[in-house]
JSON list of C-alpha atoms in Angstrom, two decimals:
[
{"chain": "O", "resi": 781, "resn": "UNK", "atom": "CA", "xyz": [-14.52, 27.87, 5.23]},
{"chain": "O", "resi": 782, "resn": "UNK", "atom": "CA", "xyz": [-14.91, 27.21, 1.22]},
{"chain": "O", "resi": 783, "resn": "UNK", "atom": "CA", "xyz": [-13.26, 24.44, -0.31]},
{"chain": "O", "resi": 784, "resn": "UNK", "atom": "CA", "xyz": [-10.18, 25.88, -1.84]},
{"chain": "O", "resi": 785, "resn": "UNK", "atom": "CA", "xyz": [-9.66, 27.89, 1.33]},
{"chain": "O", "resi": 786, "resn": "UNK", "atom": "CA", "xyz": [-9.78, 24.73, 3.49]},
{"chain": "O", "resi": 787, "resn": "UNK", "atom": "CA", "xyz": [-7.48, 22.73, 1.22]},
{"chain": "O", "resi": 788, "resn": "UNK", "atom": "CA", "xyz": [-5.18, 25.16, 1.11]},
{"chain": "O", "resi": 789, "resn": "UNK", "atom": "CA", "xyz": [-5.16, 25.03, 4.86]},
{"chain": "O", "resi": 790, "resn": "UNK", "atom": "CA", "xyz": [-4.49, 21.27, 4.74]},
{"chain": "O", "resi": 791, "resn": "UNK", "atom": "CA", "xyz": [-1.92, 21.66, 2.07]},
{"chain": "O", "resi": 792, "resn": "UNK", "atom": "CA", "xyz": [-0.16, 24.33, 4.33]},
{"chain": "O", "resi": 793, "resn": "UNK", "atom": "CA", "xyz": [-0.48, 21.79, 7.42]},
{"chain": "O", "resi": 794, "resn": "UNK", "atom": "CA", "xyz": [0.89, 19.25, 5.18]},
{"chain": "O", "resi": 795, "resn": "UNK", "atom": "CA", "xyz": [3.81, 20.98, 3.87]},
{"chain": "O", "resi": 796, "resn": "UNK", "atom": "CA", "xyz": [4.88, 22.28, 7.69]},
{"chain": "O", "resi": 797, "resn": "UNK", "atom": "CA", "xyz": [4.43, 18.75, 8.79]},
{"chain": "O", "resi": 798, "resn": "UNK", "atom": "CA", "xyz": [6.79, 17.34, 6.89]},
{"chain": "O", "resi": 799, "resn": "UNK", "atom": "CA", "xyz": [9.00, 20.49, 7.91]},
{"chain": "O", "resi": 800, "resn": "UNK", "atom": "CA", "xyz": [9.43, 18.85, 11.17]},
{"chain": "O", "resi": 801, "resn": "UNK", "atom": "CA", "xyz": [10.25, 15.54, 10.39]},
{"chain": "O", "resi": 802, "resn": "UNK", "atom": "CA", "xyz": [12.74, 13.78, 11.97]},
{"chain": "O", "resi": 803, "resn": "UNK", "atom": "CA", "xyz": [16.02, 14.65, 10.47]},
{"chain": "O", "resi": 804, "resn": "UNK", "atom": "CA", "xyz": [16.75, 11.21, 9.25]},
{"chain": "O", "resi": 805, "resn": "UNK", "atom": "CA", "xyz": [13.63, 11.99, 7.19]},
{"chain": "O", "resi": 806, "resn": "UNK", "atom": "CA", "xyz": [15.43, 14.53, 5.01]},
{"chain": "O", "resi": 807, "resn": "UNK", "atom": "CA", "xyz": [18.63, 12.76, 4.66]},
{"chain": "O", "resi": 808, "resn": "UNK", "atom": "CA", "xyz": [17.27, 9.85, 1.85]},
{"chain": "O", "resi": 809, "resn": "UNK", "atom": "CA", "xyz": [14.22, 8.83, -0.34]},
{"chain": "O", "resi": 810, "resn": "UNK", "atom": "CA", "xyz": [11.62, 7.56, 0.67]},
{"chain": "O", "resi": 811, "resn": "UNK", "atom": "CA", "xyz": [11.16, 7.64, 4.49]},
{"chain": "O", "resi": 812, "resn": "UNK", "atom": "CA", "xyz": [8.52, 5.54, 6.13]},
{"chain": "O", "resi": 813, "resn": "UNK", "atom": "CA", "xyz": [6.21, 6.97, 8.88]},
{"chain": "O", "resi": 814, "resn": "UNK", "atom": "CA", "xyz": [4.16, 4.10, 10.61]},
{"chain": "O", "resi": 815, "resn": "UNK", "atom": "CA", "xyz": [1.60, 5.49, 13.27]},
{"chain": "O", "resi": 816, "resn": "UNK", "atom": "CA", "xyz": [-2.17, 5.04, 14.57]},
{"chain": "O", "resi": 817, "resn": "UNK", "atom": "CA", "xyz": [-4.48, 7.23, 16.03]},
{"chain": "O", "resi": 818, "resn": "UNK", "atom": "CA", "xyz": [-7.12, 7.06, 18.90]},
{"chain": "O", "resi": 819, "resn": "UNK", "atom": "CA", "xyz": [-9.23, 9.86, 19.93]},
{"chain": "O", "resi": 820, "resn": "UNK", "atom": "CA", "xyz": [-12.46, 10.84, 21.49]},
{"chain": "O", "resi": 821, "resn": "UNK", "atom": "CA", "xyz": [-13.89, 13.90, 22.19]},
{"chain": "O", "resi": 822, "resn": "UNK", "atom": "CA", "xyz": [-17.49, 14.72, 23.95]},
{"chain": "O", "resi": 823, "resn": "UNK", "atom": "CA", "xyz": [-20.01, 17.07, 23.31]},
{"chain": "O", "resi": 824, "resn": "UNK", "atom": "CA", "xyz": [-18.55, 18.69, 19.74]},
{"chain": "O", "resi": 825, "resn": "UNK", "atom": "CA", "xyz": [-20.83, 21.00, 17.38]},
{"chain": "O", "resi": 826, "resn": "UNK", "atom": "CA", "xyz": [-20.91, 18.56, 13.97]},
{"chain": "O", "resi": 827, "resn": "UNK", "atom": "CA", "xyz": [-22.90, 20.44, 11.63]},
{"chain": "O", "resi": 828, "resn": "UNK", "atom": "CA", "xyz": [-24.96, 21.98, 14.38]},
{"chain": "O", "resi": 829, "resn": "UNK", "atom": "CA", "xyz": [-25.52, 19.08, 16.56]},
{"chain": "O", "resi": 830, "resn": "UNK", "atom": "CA", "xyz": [-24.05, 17.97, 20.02]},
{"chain": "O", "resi": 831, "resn": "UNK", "atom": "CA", "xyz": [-22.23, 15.15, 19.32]},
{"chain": "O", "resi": 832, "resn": "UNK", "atom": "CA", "xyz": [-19.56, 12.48, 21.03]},
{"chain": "O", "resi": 833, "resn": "UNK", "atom": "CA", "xyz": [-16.54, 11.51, 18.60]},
{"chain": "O", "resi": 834, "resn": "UNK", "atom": "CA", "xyz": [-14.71, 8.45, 18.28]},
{"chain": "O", "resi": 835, "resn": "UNK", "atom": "CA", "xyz": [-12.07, 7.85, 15.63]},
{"chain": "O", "resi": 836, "resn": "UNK", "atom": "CA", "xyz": [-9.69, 5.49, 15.30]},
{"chain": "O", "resi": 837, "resn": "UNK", "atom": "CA", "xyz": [-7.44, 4.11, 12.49]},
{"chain": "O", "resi": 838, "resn": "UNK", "atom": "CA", "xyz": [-3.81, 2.92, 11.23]},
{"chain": "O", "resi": 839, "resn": "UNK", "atom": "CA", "xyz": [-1.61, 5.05, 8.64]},
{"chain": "O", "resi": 840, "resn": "UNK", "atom": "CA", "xyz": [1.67, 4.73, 6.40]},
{"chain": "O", "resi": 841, "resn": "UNK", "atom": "CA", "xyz": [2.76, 8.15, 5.54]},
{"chain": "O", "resi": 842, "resn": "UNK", "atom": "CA", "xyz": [6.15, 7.79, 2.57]},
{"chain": "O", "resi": 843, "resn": "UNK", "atom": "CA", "xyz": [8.05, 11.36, 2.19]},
{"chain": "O", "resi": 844, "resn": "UNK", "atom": "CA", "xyz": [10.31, 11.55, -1.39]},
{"chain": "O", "resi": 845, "resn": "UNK", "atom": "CA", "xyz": [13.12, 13.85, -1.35]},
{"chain": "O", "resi": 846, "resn": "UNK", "atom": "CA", "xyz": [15.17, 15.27, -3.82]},
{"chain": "O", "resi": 847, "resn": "UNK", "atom": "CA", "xyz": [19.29, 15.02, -3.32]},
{"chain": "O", "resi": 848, "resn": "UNK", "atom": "CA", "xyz": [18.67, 18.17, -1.75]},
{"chain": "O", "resi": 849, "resn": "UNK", "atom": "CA", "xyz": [16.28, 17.08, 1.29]},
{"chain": "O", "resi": 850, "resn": "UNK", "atom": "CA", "xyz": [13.50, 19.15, -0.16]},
{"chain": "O", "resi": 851, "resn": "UNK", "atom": "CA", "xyz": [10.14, 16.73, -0.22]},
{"chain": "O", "resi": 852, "resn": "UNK", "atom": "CA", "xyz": [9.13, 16.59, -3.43]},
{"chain": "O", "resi": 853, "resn": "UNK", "atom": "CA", "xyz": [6.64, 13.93, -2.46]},
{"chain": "O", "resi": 854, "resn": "UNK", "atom": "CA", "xyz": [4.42, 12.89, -0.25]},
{"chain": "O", "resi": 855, "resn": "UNK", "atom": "CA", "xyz": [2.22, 9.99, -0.13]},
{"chain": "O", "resi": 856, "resn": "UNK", "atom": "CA", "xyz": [-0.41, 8.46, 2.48]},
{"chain": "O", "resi": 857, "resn": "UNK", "atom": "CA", "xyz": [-2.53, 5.14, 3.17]},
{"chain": "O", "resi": 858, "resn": "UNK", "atom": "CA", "xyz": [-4.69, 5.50, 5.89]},
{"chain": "O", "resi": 859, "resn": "UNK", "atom": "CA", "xyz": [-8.13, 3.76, 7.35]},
{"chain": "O", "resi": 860, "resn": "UNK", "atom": "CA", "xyz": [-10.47, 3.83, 10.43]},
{"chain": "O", "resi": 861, "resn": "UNK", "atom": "CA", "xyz": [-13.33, 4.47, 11.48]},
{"chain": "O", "resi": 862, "resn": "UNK", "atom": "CA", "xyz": [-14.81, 7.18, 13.00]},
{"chain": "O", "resi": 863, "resn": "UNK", "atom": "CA", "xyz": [-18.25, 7.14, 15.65]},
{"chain": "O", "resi": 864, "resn": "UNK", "atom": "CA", "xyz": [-20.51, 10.09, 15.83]},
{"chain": "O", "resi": 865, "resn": "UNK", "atom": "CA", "xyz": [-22.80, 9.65, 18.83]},
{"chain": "O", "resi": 866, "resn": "UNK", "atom": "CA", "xyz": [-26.41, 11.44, 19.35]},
{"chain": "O", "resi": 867, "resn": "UNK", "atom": "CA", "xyz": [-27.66, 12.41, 23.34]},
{"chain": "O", "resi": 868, "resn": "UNK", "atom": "CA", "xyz": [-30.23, 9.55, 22.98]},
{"chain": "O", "resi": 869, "resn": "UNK", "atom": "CA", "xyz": [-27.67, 7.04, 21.73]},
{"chain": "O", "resi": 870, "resn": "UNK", "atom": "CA", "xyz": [-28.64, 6.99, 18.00]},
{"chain": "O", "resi": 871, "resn": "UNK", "atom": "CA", "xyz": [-24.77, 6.31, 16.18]},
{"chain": "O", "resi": 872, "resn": "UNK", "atom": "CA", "xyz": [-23.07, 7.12, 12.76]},
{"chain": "O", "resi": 873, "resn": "UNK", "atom": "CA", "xyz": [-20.50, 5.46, 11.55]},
{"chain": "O", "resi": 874, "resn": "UNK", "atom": "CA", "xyz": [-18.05, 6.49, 9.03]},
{"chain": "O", "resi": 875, "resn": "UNK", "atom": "CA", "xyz": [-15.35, 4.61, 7.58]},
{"chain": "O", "resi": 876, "resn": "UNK", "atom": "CA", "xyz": [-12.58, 5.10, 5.25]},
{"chain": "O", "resi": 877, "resn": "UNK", "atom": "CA", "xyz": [-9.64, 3.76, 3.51]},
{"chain": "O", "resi": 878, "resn": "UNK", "atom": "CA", "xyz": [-7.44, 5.66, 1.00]},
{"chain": "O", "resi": 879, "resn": "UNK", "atom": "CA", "xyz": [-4.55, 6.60, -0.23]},
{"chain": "O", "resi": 880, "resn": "UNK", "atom": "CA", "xyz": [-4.02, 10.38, -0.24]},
{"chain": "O", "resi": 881, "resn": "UNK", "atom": "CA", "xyz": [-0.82, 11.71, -3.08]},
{"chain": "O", "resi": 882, "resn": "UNK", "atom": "CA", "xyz": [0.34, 14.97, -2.73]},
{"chain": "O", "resi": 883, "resn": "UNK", "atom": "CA", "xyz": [3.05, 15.78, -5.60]},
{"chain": "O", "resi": 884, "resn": "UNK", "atom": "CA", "xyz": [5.41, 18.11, -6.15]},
{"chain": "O", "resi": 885, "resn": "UNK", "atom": "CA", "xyz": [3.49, 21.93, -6.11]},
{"chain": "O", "resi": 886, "resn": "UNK", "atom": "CA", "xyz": [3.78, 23.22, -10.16]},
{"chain": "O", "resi": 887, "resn": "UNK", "atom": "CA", "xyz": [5.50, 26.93, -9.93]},
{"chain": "O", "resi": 888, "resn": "UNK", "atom": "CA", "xyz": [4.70, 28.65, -13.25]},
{"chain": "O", "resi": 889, "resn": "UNK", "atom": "CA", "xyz": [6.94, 31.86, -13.00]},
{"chain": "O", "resi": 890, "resn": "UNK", "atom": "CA", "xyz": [5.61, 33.38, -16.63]},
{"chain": "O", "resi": 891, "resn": "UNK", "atom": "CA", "xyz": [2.21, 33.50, -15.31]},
{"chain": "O", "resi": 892, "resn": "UNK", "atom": "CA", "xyz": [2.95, 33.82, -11.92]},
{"chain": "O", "resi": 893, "resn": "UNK", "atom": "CA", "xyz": [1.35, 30.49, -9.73]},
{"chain": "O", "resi": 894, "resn": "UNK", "atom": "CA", "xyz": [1.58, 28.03, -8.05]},
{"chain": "O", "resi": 895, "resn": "UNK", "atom": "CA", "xyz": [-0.67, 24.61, -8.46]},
{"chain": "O", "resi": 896, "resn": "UNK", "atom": "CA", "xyz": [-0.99, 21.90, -5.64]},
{"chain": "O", "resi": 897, "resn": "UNK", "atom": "CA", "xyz": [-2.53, 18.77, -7.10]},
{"chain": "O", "resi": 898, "resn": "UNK", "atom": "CA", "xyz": [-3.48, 16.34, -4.35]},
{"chain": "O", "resi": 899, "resn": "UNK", "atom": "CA", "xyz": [-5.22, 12.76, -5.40]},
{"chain": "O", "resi": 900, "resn": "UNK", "atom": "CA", "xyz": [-7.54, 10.67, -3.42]},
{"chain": "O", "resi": 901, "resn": "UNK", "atom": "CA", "xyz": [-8.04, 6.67, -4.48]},
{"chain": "O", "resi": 902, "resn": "UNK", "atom": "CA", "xyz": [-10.31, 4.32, -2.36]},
{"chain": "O", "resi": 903, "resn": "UNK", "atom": "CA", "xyz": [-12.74, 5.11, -0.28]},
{"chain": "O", "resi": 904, "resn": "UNK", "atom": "CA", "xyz": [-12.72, 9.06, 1.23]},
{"chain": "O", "resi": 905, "resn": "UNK", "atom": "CA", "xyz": [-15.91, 7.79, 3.57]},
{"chain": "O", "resi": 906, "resn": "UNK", "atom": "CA", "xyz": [-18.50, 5.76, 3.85]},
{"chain": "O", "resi": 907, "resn": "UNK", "atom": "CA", "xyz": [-21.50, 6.77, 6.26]},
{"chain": "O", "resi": 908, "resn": "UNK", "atom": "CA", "xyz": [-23.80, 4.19, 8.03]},
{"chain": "O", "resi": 909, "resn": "UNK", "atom": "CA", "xyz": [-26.52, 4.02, 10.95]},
{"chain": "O", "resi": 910, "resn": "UNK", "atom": "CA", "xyz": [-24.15, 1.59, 13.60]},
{"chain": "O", "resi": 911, "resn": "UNK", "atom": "CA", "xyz": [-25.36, -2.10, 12.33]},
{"chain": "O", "resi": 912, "resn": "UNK", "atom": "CA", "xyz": [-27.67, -0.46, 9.68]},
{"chain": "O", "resi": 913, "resn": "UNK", "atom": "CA", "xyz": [-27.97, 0.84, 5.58]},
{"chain": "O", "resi": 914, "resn": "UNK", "atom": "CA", "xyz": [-25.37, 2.97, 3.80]},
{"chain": "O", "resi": 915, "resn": "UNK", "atom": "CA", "xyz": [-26.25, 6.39, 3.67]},
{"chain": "O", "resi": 916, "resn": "UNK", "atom": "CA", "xyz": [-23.62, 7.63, 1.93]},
{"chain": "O", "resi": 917, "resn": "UNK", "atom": "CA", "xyz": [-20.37, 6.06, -0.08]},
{"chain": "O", "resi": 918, "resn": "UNK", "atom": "CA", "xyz": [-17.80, 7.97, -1.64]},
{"chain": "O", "resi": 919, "resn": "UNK", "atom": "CA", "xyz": [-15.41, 6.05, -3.94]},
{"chain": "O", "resi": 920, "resn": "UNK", "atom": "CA", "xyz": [-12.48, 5.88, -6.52]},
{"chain": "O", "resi": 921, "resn": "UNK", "atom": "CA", "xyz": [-10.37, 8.85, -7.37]},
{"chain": "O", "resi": 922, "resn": "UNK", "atom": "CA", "xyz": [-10.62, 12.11, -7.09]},
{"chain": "O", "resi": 923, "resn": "UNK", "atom": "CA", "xyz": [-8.38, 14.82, -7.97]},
{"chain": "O", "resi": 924, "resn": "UNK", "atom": "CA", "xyz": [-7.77, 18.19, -7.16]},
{"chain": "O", "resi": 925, "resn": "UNK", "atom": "CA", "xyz": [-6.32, 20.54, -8.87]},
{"chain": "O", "resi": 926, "resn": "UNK", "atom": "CA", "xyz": [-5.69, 24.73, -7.02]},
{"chain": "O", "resi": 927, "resn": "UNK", "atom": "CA", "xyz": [-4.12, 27.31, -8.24]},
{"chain": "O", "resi": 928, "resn": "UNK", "atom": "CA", "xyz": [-2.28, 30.52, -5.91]},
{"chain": "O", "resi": 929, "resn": "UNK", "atom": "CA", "xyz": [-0.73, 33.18, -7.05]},
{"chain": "O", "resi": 930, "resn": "UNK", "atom": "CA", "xyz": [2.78, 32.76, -6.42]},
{"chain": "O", "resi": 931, "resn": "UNK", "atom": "CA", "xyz": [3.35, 36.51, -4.93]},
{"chain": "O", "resi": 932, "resn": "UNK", "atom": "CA", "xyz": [0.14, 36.86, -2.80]},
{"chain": "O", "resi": 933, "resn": "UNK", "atom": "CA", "xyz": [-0.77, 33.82, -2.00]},
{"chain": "O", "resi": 934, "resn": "UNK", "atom": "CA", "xyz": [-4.35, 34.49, -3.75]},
{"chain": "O", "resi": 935, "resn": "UNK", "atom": "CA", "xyz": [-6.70, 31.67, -4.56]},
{"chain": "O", "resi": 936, "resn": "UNK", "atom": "CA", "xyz": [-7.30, 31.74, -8.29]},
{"chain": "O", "resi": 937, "resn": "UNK", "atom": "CA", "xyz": [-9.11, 28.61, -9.39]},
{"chain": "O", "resi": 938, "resn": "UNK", "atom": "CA", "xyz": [-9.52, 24.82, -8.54]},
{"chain": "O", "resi": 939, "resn": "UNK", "atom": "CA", "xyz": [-10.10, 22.06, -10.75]},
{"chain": "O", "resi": 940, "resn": "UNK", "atom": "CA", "xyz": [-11.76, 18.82, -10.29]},
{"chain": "O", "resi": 941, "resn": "UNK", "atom": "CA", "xyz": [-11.32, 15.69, -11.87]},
{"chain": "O", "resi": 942, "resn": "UNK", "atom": "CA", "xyz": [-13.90, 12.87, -10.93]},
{"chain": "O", "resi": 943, "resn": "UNK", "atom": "CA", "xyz": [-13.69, 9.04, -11.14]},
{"chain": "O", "resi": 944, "resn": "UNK", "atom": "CA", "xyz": [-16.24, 7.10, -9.48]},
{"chain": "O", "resi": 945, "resn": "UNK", "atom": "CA", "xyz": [-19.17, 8.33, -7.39]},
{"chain": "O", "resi": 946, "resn": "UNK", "atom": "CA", "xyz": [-18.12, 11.01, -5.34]},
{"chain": "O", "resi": 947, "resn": "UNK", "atom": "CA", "xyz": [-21.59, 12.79, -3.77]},
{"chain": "O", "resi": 948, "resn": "UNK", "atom": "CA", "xyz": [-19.68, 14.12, -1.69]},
{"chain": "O", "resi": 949, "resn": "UNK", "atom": "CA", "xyz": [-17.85, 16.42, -4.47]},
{"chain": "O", "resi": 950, "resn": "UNK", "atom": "CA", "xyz": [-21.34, 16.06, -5.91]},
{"chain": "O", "resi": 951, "resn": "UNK", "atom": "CA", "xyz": [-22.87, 18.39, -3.23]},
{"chain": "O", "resi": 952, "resn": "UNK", "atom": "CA", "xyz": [-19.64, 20.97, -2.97]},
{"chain": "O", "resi": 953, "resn": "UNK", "atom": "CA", "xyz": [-18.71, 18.97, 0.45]},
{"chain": "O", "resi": 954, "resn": "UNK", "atom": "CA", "xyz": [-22.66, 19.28, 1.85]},
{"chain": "O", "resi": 955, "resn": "UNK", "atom": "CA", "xyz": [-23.61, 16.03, 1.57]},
{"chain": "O", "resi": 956, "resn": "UNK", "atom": "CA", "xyz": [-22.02, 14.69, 5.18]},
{"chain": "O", "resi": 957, "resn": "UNK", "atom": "CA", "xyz": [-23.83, 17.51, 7.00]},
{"chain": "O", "resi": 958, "resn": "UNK", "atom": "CA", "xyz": [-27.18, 16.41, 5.27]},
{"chain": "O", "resi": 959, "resn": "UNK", "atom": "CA", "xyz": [-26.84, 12.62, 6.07]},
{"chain": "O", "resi": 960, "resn": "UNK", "atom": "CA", "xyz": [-25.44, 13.67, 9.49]},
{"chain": "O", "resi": 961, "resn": "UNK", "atom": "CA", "xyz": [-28.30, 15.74, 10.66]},
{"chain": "O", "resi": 962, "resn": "UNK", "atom": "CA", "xyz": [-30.92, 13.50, 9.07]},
{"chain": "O", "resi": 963, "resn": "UNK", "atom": "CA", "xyz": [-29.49, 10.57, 10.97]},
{"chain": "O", "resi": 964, "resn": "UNK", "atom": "CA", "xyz": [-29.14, 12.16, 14.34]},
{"chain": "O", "resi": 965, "resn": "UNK", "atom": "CA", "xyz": [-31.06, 15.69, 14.23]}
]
């Protein structure tokens, strides 16, 4: 799946997530969504390999809503960590910690789009051996700007805007594959 297509997808999961919020959620600004998560699943293809999956983590999730009850906002903190586990018991660790912004989607009607810009500040992931060296850190703020036209739904363009190391980005989203397979292939 290329970038823009996959945060699209997100941005679509997003937006019909908060459609079924609570009702409470859409009668005032902002509502407050405390939650954790715990999962583990065994013998998942990560970039080729057979792996067993740990994550685990805490998030605050804060919808805005206009007078109307439309979200016009939507804001998230969340961190964890999350275990990748070999066959012969080698381990990678990622961790993260961020706060995740998505505003209000611009509509230009003269040109016909639509814009979703979503911002990332903290730490999207950082990727370890379990007890040993970094392999990979991704920091700061990044921003994403992608543009749809309005009608079809079309992908048009996406713009990044980079502040702090971000390899990640760097690589077009390749980079955790790489350190993943190096670490466990």
């Amino acid at each position: 799946m290329s970038r823009p297509t996959l945060r699209r997808a997100l941005l679509i999961a997003l937006v019909a997530g908060a459609a079924v919020l609570p009702a409470r959620a859409l009668a005032a600004a902002p509502e407050i969504f405390h939650g954790s998560f715990s999962d583990a699943f065994d013998d998942v293809d990560v970039c080729g390999l057979t792996v067993d999956v740990r994550s685990e983590g805490v998030f605050t999730d804060k919808v805005f809503l206009d007078k109307s009850g439309n979200v016009v906002r939507f804001m998230s903190t969340v961190s964890g960590k999350t275990t990748y586990t070999a066959a012969d018991g080698r381990t990678v660790v990622v961790q993260f910690a961020n706060l995740f912004v998505d505003g209000t989607p611009i509509i230009d009607e003269v040109a016909g789009t639509i814009t979703f810009v979503t911002t990332y500040k903290g730490l999207p992931e950082k990727i370890q051996t379990a007890g040993g060296p970094v392999l990979l850190r991704d920091a700061g703020v990044i921003t994403f700007a992608d543009t749809f036209d309005l009608v079809t739904g079309d992908f048009i363009s996406s713009e990044t805007i980079v502040r702090g190391p971000h390899p990640e980005a760097d690589s077009d989203f390749l980079a955790f594959c790489d350190v993943l397979i190096e670490a466990l292939g």
